[in-house]
PDB file of C-alpha atoms in Angstrom:
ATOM      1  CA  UNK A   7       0.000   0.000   0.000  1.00 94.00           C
ATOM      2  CA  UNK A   8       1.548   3.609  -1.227  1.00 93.00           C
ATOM      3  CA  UNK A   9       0.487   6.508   0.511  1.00 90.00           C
ATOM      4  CA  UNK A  10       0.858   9.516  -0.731  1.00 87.00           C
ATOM      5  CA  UNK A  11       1.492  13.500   0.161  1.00 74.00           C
ATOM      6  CA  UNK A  12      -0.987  14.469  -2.011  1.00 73.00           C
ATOM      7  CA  UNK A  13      -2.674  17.807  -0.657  1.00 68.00           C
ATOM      8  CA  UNK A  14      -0.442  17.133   2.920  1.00 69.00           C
ATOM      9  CA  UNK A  15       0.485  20.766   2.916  1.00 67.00           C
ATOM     10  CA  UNK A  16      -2.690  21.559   3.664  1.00 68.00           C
ATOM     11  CA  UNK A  17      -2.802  20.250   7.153  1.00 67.00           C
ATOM     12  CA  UNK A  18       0.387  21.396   8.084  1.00 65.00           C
ATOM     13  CA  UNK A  19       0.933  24.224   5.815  1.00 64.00           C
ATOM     14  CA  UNK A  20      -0.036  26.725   8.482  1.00 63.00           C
ATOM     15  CA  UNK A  21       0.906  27.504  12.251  1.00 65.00           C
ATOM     16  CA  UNK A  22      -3.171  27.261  12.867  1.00 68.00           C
ATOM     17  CA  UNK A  23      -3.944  23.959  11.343  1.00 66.00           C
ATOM     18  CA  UNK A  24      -3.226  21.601  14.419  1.00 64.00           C
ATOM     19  CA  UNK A  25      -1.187  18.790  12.658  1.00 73.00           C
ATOM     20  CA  UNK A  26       2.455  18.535  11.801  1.00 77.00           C
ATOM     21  CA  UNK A  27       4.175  17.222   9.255  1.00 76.00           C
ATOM     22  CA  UNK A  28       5.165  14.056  10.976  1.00 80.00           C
ATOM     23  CA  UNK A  29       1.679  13.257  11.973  1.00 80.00           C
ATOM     24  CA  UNK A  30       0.228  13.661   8.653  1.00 79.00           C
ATOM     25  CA  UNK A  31       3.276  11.944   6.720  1.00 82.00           C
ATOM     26  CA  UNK A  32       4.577   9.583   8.424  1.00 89.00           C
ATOM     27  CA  UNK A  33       2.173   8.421  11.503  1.00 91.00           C
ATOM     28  CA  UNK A  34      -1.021   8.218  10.317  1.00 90.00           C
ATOM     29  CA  UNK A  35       0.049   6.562   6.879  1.00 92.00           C
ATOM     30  CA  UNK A  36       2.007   3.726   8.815  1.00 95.00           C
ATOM     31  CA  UNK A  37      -0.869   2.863  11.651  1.00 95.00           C
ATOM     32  CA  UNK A  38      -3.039   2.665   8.863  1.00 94.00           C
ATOM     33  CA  UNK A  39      -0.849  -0.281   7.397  1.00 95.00           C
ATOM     34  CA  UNK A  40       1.093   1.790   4.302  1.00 96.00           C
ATOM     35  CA  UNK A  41       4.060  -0.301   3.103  1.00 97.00           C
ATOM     36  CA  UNK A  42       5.585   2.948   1.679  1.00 97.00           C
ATOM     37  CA  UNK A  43       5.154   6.257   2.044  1.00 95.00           C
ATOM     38  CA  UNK A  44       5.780   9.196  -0.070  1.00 93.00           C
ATOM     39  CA  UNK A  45       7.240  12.219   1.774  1.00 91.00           C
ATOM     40  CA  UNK A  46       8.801  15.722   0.380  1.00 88.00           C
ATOM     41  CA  UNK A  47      12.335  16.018   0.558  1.00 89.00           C
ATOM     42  CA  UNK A  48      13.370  19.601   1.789  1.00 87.00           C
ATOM     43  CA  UNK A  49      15.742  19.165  -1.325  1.00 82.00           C
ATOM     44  CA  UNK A  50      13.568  18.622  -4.007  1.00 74.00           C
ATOM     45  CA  UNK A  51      10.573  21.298  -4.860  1.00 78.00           C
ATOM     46  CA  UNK A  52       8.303  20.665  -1.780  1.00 75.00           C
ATOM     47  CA  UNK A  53       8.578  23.698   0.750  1.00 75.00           C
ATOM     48  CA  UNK A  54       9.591  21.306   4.182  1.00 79.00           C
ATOM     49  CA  UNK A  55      12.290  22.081   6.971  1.00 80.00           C
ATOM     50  CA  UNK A  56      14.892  19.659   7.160  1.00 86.00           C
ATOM     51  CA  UNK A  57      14.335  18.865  10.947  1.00 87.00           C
ATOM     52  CA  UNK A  58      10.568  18.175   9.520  1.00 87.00           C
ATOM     53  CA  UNK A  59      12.186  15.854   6.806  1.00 90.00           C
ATOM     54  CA  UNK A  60      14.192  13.827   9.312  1.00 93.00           C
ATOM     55  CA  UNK A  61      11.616  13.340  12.219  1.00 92.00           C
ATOM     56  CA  UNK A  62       9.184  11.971   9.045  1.00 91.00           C
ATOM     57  CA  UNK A  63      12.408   9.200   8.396  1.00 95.00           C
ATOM     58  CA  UNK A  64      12.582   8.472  11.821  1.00 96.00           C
ATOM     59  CA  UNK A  65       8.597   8.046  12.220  1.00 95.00           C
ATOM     60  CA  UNK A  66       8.313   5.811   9.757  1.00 96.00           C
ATOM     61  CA  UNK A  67      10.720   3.756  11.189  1.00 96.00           C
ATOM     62  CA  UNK A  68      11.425   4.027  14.882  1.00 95.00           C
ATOM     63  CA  UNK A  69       9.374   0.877  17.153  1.00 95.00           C
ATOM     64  CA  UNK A  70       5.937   1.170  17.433  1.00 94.00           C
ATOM     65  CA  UNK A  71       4.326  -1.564  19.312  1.00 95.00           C
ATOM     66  CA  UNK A  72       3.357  -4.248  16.800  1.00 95.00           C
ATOM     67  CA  UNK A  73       3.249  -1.538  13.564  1.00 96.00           C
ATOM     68  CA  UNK A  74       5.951  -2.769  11.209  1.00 96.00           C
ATOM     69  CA  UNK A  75       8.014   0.002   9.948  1.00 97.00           C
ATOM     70  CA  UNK A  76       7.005   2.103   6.498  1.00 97.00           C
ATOM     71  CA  UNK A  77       9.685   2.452   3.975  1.00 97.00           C
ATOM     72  CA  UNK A  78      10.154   6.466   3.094  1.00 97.00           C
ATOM     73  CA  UNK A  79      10.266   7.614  -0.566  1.00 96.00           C
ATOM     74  CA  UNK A  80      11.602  10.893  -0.610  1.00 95.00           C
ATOM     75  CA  UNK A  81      10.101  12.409  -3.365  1.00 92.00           C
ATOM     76  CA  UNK A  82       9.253  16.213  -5.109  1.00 87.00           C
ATOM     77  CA  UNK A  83      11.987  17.531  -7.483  1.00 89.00           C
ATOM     78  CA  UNK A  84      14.520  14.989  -6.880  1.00 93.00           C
ATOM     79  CA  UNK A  85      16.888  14.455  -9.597  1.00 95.00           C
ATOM     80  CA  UNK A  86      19.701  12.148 -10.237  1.00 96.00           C
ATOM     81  CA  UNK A  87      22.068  14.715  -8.443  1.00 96.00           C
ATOM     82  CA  UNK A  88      20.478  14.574  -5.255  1.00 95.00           C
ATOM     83  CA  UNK A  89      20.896  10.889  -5.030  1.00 96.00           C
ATOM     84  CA  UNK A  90      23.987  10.747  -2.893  1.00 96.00           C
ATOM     85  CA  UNK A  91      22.422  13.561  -0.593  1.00 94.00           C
ATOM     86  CA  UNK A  92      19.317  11.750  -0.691  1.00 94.00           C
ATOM     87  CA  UNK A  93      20.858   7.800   0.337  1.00 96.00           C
ATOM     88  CA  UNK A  94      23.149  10.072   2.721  1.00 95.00           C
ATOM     89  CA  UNK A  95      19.767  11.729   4.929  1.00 94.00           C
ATOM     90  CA  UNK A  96      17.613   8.418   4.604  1.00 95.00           C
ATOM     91  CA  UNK A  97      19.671   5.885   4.623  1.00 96.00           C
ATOM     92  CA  UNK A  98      19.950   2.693   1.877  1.00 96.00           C
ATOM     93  CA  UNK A  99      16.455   1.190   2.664  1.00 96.00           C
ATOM     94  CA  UNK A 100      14.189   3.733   0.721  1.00 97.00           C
ATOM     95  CA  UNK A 101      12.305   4.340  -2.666  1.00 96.00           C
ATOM     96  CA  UNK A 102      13.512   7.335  -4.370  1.00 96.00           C
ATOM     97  CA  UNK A 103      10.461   8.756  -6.101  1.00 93.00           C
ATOM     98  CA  UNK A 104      10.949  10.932  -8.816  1.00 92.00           C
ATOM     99  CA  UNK A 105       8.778  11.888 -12.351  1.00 91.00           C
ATOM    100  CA  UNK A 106      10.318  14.646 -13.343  1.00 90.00           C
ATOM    101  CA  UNK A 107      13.856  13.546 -13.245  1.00 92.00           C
ATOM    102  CA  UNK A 108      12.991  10.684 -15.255  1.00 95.00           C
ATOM    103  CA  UNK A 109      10.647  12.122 -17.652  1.00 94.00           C
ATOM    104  CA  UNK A 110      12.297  15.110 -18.327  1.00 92.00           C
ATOM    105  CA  UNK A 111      15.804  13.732 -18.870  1.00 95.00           C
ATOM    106  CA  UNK A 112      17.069  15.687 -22.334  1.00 95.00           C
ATOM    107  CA  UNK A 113      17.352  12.378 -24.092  1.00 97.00           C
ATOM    108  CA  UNK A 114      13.893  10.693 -22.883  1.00 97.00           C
ATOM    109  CA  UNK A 115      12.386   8.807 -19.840  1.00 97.00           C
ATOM    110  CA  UNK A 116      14.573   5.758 -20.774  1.00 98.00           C
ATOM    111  CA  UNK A 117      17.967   7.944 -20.095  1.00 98.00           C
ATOM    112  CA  UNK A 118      16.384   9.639 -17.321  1.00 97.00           C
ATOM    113  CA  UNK A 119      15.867   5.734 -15.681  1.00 98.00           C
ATOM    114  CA  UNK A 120      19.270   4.856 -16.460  1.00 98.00           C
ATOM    115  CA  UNK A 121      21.144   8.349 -15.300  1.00 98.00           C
ATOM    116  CA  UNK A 122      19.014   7.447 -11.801  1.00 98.00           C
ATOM    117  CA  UNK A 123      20.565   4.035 -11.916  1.00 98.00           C
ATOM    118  CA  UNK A 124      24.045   5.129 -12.505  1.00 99.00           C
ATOM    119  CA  UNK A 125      23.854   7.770  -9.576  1.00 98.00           C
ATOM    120  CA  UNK A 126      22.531   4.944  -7.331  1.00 98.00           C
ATOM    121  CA  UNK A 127      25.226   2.432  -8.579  1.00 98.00           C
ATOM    122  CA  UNK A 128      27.974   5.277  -8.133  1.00 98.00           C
ATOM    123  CA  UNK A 129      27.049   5.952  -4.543  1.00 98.00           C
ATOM    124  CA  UNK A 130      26.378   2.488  -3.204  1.00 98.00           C
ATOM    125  CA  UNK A 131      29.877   1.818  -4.672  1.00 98.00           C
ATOM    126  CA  UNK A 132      31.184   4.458  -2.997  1.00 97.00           C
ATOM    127  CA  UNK A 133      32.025   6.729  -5.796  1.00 98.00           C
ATOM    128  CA  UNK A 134      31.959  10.217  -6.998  1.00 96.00           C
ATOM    129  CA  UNK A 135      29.143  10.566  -8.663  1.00 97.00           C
ATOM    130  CA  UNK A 136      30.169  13.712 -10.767  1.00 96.00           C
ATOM    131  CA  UNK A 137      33.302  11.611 -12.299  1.00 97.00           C
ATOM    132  CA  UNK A 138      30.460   8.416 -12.697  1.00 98.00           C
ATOM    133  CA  UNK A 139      28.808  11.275 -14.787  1.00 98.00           C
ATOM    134  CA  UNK A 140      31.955  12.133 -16.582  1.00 98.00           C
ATOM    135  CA  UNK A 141      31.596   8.227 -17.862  1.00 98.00           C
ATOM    136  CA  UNK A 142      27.984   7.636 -18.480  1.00 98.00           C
ATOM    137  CA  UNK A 143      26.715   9.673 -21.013  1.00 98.00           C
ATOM    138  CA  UNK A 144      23.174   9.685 -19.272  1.00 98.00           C
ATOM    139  CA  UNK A 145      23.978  10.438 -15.839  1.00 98.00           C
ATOM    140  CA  UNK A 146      26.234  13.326 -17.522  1.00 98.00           C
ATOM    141  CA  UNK A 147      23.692  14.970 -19.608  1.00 97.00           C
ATOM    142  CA  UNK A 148      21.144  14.638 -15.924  1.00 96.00           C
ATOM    143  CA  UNK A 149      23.782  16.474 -14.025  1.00 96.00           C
ATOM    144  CA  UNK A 150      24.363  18.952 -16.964  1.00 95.00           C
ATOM    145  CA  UNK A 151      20.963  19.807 -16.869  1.00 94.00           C
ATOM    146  CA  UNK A 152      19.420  19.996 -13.259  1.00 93.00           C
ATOM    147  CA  UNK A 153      22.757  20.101 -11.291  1.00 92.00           C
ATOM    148  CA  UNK A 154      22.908  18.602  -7.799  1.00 86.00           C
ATOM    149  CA  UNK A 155      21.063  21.480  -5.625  1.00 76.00           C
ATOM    150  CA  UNK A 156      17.832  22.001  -4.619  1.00 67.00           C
ATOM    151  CA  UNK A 157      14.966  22.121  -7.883  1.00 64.00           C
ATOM    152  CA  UNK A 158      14.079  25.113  -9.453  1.00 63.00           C
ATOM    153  CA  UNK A 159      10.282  25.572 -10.202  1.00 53.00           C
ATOM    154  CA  UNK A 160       9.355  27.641 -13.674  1.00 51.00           C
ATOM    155  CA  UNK A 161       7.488  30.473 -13.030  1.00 49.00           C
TER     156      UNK A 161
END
């Protein structure tokens, strides 16, 4: 079962509404028996503190009587540069959601896939991911395009 952040922001959008972040990403998805959850990453396009971001990881995760832990998939914006920052924050054990940075890859969804692949490869190997990029034409033309820093929304 996937839940997802879909209209989230507006519980905890505001100072007023009475719900945080945590309770309406990560708490209430995983008592209700989500396998995965989908959760903005502060840097992708979704407006979220970092201290937000990281007590949503650990609430999906931390022991909770007999509730089985949720896997995260930080999600909103990410791109294949982000992937190191991204395995670095939540650890190995996640889903890395991204549209975007798959179907918007220069060269087609198929690159995009594959550039996300090599940047996942790279960093589970333990290397750089901008030389990786300097190899693999599709991870190159990703990185070339978006960067590694936080997404920037057209206006």
């Amino acid at each position: 079962i996937l839940g997802h952040m879909d209209f989230g922001g507006t519980f905890f959008g505001g100072v007023n509404t009475g719900m945080t972040s945590m309770l309406t990403f990560a708490k209430l998805p995983r008592i209700c028996g989500a396998d995965t959850v989908v959760i903005p990453a502060p840097y992708g396009k979704a407006e979220i503190l970092d201290e937000r971001y990281e007590q949503n990881l650990k609430a999906l995760r931390f022991p909770l009587q007999h509730i089985k832990p949720t896997l995260p998939m930080p999600s909103g914006g990410i791109t294949p540069g982000m992937v190191e920052k991204c395995i670095k924050e939540a650890g190995k054990d996640i889903l890395i959601g991204s549209g975007g940075g798959i179907h918007s890859h220069p060269d087609g969804p198929t690159a995009g896939a594959r550039a996300f692949r090599q940047a996942i490869d790279a960093v589970l190997q333990g290397k750089n991911v901008k030389q990786v990029a300097k190899e693999q034409k599709e991870l190159g033309v990703a990185l070339g395009e978006w960067g590694s820093g936080k997404t920037k929304l057209i206006e």
